[in-house]
Amino acid sequence: MGFFSKLGQGISFLIWIGTLVVVFSICVFLFKTYMGNKDGGANLTQLQSKTWIWEEVRYRTSRSNGPLKQDAFSVSFGGEGKFSATTDCNTLSGTYTMSGKEITFSNIASTKMFCASSQEEEFTRLLTSSSAYHFDSGKLVLELQFNGGEVLFR
């Protein structure tokens, strides 16, 4: 075989490998897009479906507590990554980001009314300490960072 014949075979082989890589990349992209939208879209719909009322926080240290004023703390998830919340004293707003089961809250702003014995700081800290979420028997469960516990909403 001559030089050009071997060169042609080598180029054909490289084109074949390149085609496989492109096809594989497209398949991976489509799979991730489909699975992400399938799972994340359903969860986003459920997340945005109602106003979630804070019920309880369960720390991994066996300690558990909830709001002193029932139904005073809530969070609602809107479109475009915005959320709003009410506390026993003020209202909050900010942004949330989701990726699969991960969730983060940021850019939180609050009205600044003073209320003695408010649990607003604790509630805000629970939101900003959340790292993941899931649903359990119709409840929203925010999982705290570093396996610290979970916050339950109804």
PDB file of C-alpha atoms in Angstrom:
ATOM      1  CA  MET A   1       0.000   0.000   0.000  1.00  0.00           C
ATOM      2  CA  GLY A   2       1.154   3.423  -0.820  1.00  0.00           C
ATOM      3  CA  PHE A   3       1.531   6.362   1.452  1.00  0.00           C
ATOM      4  CA  PHE A   4      -1.643   8.102   0.245  1.00  0.00           C
ATOM      5  CA  SER A   5      -3.724   4.978   0.671  1.00  0.00           C
ATOM      6  CA  LYS A   6      -2.636   4.652   4.317  1.00  0.00           C
ATOM      7  CA  LEU A   7      -3.192   8.375   4.832  1.00  0.00           C
ATOM      8  CA  GLY A   8      -6.728   8.063   3.438  1.00  0.00           C
ATOM      9  CA  GLN A   9      -7.483   5.139   5.770  1.00  0.00           C
ATOM     10  CA  GLY A  10      -6.158   7.121   8.740  1.00  0.00           C
ATOM     11  CA  ILE A  11      -8.288  10.136   7.878  1.00  0.00           C
ATOM     12  CA  SER A  12     -11.363   7.918   7.431  1.00  0.00           C
ATOM     13  CA  PHE A  13     -10.739   6.373  10.845  1.00  0.00           C
ATOM     14  CA  LEU A  14     -10.414   9.826  12.496  1.00  0.00           C
ATOM     15  CA  ILE A  15     -13.635  10.995  10.843  1.00  0.00           C
ATOM     16  CA  TRP A  16     -15.393   7.853  12.100  1.00  0.00           C
ATOM     17  CA  ILE A  17     -14.129   8.444  15.680  1.00  0.00           C
ATOM     18  CA  GLY A  18     -15.119  12.126  15.493  1.00  0.00           C
ATOM     19  CA  THR A  19     -18.619  11.190  14.368  1.00  0.00           C
ATOM     20  CA  LEU A  20     -18.979   8.775  17.293  1.00  0.00           C
ATOM     21  CA  VAL A  21     -17.878  11.466  19.740  1.00  0.00           C
ATOM     22  CA  VAL A  22     -20.385  13.971  18.311  1.00  0.00           C
ATOM     23  CA  VAL A  23     -23.242  11.443  18.372  1.00  0.00           C
ATOM     24  CA  PHE A  24     -22.386  10.418  21.951  1.00  0.00           C
ATOM     25  CA  SER A  25     -22.244  14.078  23.050  1.00  0.00           C
ATOM     26  CA  ILE A  26     -25.640  14.780  21.519  1.00  0.00           C
ATOM     27  CA  CYS A  27     -27.124  11.730  23.252  1.00  0.00           C
ATOM     28  CA  VAL A  28     -25.727  12.810  26.628  1.00  0.00           C
ATOM     29  CA  PHE A  29     -27.049  16.348  26.142  1.00  0.00           C
ATOM     30  CA  LEU A  30     -30.525  15.121  25.189  1.00  0.00           C
ATOM     31  CA  PHE A  31     -30.607  12.651  28.079  1.00  0.00           C
ATOM     32  CA  LYS A  32     -29.625  15.303  30.629  1.00  0.00           C
ATOM     33  CA  THR A  33     -32.076  17.812  29.180  1.00  0.00           C
ATOM     34  CA  TYR A  34     -34.943  15.332  29.131  1.00  0.00           C
ATOM     35  CA  MET A  35     -34.261  13.919  32.588  1.00  0.00           C
ATOM     36  CA  GLY A  36     -33.647  17.351  34.091  1.00  0.00           C
ATOM     37  CA  ASN A  37     -36.898  18.743  32.704  1.00  0.00           C
ATOM     38  CA  LYS A  38     -38.858  15.634  33.556  1.00  0.00           C
ATOM     39  CA  ASP A  39     -37.774  15.559  37.187  1.00  0.00           C
ATOM     40  CA  GLY A  40     -37.108  19.241  37.807  1.00  0.00           C
ATOM     41  CA  GLY A  41     -40.195  20.413  35.942  1.00  0.00           C
ATOM     42  CA  ALA A  42     -42.508  18.255  38.039  1.00  0.00           C
ATOM     43  CA  ASN A  43     -40.808  19.341  41.244  1.00  0.00           C
ATOM     44  CA  LEU A  44     -40.892  22.991  40.213  1.00  0.00           C
ATOM     45  CA  THR A  45     -44.622  22.730  39.541  1.00  0.00           C
ATOM     46  CA  GLN A  46     -45.183  21.165  42.956  1.00  0.00           C
ATOM     47  CA  LEU A  47     -42.923  23.721  44.630  1.00  0.00           C
ATOM     48  CA  GLN A  48     -44.796  26.623  43.048  1.00  0.00           C
ATOM     49  CA  SER A  49     -48.242  25.089  43.581  1.00  0.00           C
ATOM     50  CA  LYS A  50     -48.998  26.662  46.946  1.00  0.00           C
ATOM     51  CA  THR A  51     -47.850  28.755  49.886  1.00  0.00           C
ATOM     52  CA  TRP A  52     -45.843  26.506  52.188  1.00  0.00           C
ATOM     53  CA  ILE A  53     -46.406  26.955  55.950  1.00  0.00           C
ATOM     54  CA  TRP A  54     -43.467  26.251  58.278  1.00  0.00           C
ATOM     55  CA  GLU A  55     -44.392  23.408  60.599  1.00  0.00           C
ATOM     56  CA  GLU A  56     -41.227  22.192  62.263  1.00  0.00           C
ATOM     57  CA  VAL A  57     -37.455  21.940  62.142  1.00  0.00           C
ATOM     58  CA  ARG A  58     -35.821  18.642  63.073  1.00  0.00           C
ATOM     59  CA  TYR A  59     -32.136  18.923  63.851  1.00  0.00           C
ATOM     60  CA  ARG A  60     -29.943  15.826  63.604  1.00  0.00           C
ATOM     61  CA  THR A  61     -29.060  16.299  67.252  1.00  0.00           C
ATOM     62  CA  SER A  62     -32.568  15.023  68.113  1.00  0.00           C
ATOM     63  CA  ARG A  63     -33.665  18.553  68.931  1.00  0.00           C
ATOM     64  CA  SER A  64     -36.872  19.669  67.292  1.00  0.00           C
ATOM     65  CA  ASN A  65     -38.890  22.850  67.368  1.00  0.00           C
ATOM     66  CA  GLY A  66     -41.264  24.894  65.315  1.00  0.00           C
ATOM     67  CA  PRO A  67     -42.769  28.331  65.131  1.00  0.00           C
ATOM     68  CA  LEU A  68     -44.165  29.767  68.342  1.00  0.00           C
ATOM     69  CA  LYS A  69     -46.915  31.466  66.319  1.00  0.00           C
ATOM     70  CA  GLN A  70     -48.631  28.824  64.198  1.00  0.00           C
ATOM     71  CA  ASP A  71     -49.189  29.722  60.528  1.00  0.00           C
ATOM     72  CA  ALA A  72     -47.103  32.926  60.868  1.00  0.00           C
ATOM     73  CA  PHE A  73     -44.209  31.674  58.715  1.00  0.00           C
ATOM     74  CA  SER A  74     -44.669  30.854  55.065  1.00  0.00           C
ATOM     75  CA  VAL A  75     -42.758  30.740  51.819  1.00  0.00           C
ATOM     76  CA  SER A  76     -44.030  30.941  48.238  1.00  0.00           C
ATOM     77  CA  PHE A  77     -42.018  30.159  45.125  1.00  0.00           C
ATOM     78  CA  GLY A  78     -42.663  32.164  42.004  1.00  0.00           C
ATOM     79  CA  GLY A  79     -41.381  32.025  38.489  1.00  0.00           C
ATOM     80  CA  GLU A  80     -37.997  33.270  37.383  1.00  0.00           C
ATOM     81  CA  GLY A  81     -36.351  32.079  40.601  1.00  0.00           C
ATOM     82  CA  LYS A  82     -38.083  34.542  42.960  1.00  0.00           C
ATOM     83  CA  PHE A  83     -39.544  33.697  46.353  1.00  0.00           C
ATOM     84  CA  SER A  84     -41.458  35.600  49.007  1.00  0.00           C
ATOM     85  CA  ALA A  85     -41.978  34.762  52.656  1.00  0.00           C
ATOM     86  CA  THR A  86     -43.809  35.999  55.695  1.00  0.00           C
ATOM     87  CA  THR A  87     -42.607  35.766  59.254  1.00  0.00           C
ATOM     88  CA  ASP A  88     -44.054  36.590  62.638  1.00  0.00           C
ATOM     89  CA  CYS A  89     -42.834  40.155  62.092  1.00  0.00           C
ATOM     90  CA  ASN A  90     -41.738  41.078  58.555  1.00  0.00           C
ATOM     91  CA  THR A  91     -41.927  39.971  54.962  1.00  0.00           C
ATOM     92  CA  LEU A  92     -38.963  38.588  53.027  1.00  0.00           C
ATOM     93  CA  SER A  93     -38.174  38.284  49.359  1.00  0.00           C
ATOM     94  CA  GLY A  94     -35.247  36.964  47.407  1.00  0.00           C
ATOM     95  CA  THR A  95     -34.092  34.481  44.834  1.00  0.00           C
ATOM     96  CA  TYR A  96     -33.803  30.717  44.788  1.00  0.00           C
ATOM     97  CA  THR A  97     -31.827  28.459  42.511  1.00  0.00           C
ATOM     98  CA  MET A  98     -32.591  24.819  41.817  1.00  0.00           C
ATOM     99  CA  SER A  99     -30.464  22.126  40.261  1.00  0.00           C
ATOM    100  CA  GLY A 100     -31.934  18.648  40.499  1.00  0.00           C
ATOM    101  CA  LYS A 101     -32.744  18.204  44.180  1.00  0.00           C
ATOM    102  CA  GLU A 102     -30.441  21.036  45.272  1.00  0.00           C
ATOM    103  CA  ILE A 103     -31.856  24.414  46.275  1.00  0.00           C
ATOM    104  CA  THR A 104     -30.218  27.620  47.472  1.00  0.00           C
ATOM    105  CA  PHE A 105     -31.711  30.876  48.691  1.00  0.00           C
ATOM    106  CA  SER A 106     -29.912  34.176  48.193  1.00  0.00           C
ATOM    107  CA  ASN A 107     -30.294  37.946  47.891  1.00  0.00           C
ATOM    108  CA  ILE A 108     -32.768  38.005  50.768  1.00  0.00           C
ATOM    109  CA  ALA A 109     -34.303  41.377  51.585  1.00  0.00           C
ATOM    110  CA  SER A 110     -36.648  42.116  54.471  1.00  0.00           C
ATOM    111  CA  THR A 111     -38.869  44.817  55.798  1.00  0.00           C
ATOM    112  CA  LYS A 112     -37.276  46.159  58.987  1.00  0.00           C
ATOM    113  CA  MET A 113     -39.994  46.303  61.606  1.00  0.00           C
ATOM    114  CA  PHE A 114     -38.789  45.389  65.121  1.00  0.00           C
ATOM    115  CA  CYS A 115     -40.672  42.685  66.984  1.00  0.00           C
ATOM    116  CA  ALA A 116     -39.607  41.330  70.355  1.00  0.00           C
ATOM    117  CA  SER A 117     -39.325  37.539  70.594  1.00  0.00           C
ATOM    118  CA  SER A 118     -39.499  37.121  66.820  1.00  0.00           C
ATOM    119  CA  GLN A 119     -38.219  33.915  65.243  1.00  0.00           C
ATOM    120  CA  GLU A 120     -37.506  35.699  61.984  1.00  0.00           C
ATOM    121  CA  GLU A 121     -33.739  35.342  62.271  1.00  0.00           C
ATOM    122  CA  GLU A 122     -34.044  31.593  62.839  1.00  0.00           C
ATOM    123  CA  PHE A 123     -36.437  31.215  59.896  1.00  0.00           C
ATOM    124  CA  THR A 124     -34.153  33.206  57.590  1.00  0.00           C
ATOM    125  CA  ARG A 125     -31.157  31.158  58.736  1.00  0.00           C
ATOM    126  CA  LEU A 126     -33.073  27.942  57.997  1.00  0.00           C
ATOM    127  CA  LEU A 127     -33.760  29.103  54.444  1.00  0.00           C
ATOM    128  CA  THR A 128     -30.175  30.164  53.780  1.00  0.00           C
ATOM    129  CA  SER A 129     -28.855  26.939  55.348  1.00  0.00           C
ATOM    130  CA  SER A 130     -30.948  24.751  53.058  1.00  0.00           C
ATOM    131  CA  SER A 131     -29.047  22.750  50.479  1.00  0.00           C
ATOM    132  CA  ALA A 132     -31.596  20.313  49.066  1.00  0.00           C
ATOM    133  CA  TYR A 133     -35.289  19.591  49.060  1.00  0.00           C
ATOM    134  CA  HIS A 134     -37.777  16.806  48.524  1.00  0.00           C
ATOM    135  CA  PHE A 135     -41.440  16.100  49.055  1.00  0.00           C
ATOM    136  CA  ASP A 136     -42.738  13.618  51.604  1.00  0.00           C
ATOM    137  CA  SER A 137     -46.455  12.843  51.957  1.00  0.00           C
ATOM    138  CA  GLY A 138     -47.405  16.198  50.454  1.00  0.00           C
ATOM    139  CA  LYS A 139     -44.989  18.153  52.627  1.00  0.00           C
ATOM    140  CA  LEU A 140     -42.036  20.205  51.428  1.00  0.00           C
ATOM    141  CA  VAL A 141     -38.852  19.180  53.215  1.00  0.00           C
ATOM    142  CA  LEU A 142     -35.805  21.454  53.056  1.00  0.00           C
ATOM    143  CA  GLU A 143     -32.630  19.594  53.944  1.00  0.00           C
ATOM    144  CA  LEU A 144     -30.106  21.595  55.948  1.00  0.00           C
ATOM    145  CA  GLN A 145     -26.442  21.767  54.968  1.00  0.00           C
ATOM    146  CA  PHE A 146     -23.938  19.301  56.376  1.00  0.00           C
ATOM    147  CA  ASN A 147     -26.704  16.823  57.228  1.00  0.00           C
ATOM    148  CA  GLY A 148     -27.850  19.244  59.926  1.00  0.00           C
ATOM    149  CA  GLY A 149     -31.505  18.320  59.829  1.00  0.00           C
ATOM    150  CA  GLU A 150     -34.622  19.220  57.922  1.00  0.00           C
ATOM    151  CA  VAL A 151     -37.309  21.885  57.834  1.00  0.00           C
ATOM    152  CA  LEU A 152     -40.886  20.722  57.213  1.00  0.00           C
ATOM    153  CA  PHE A 153     -43.586  22.773  55.509  1.00  0.00           C
ATOM    154  CA  ARG A 154     -47.233  21.827  54.933  1.00  0.00           C
TER     155      ARG A 154
END
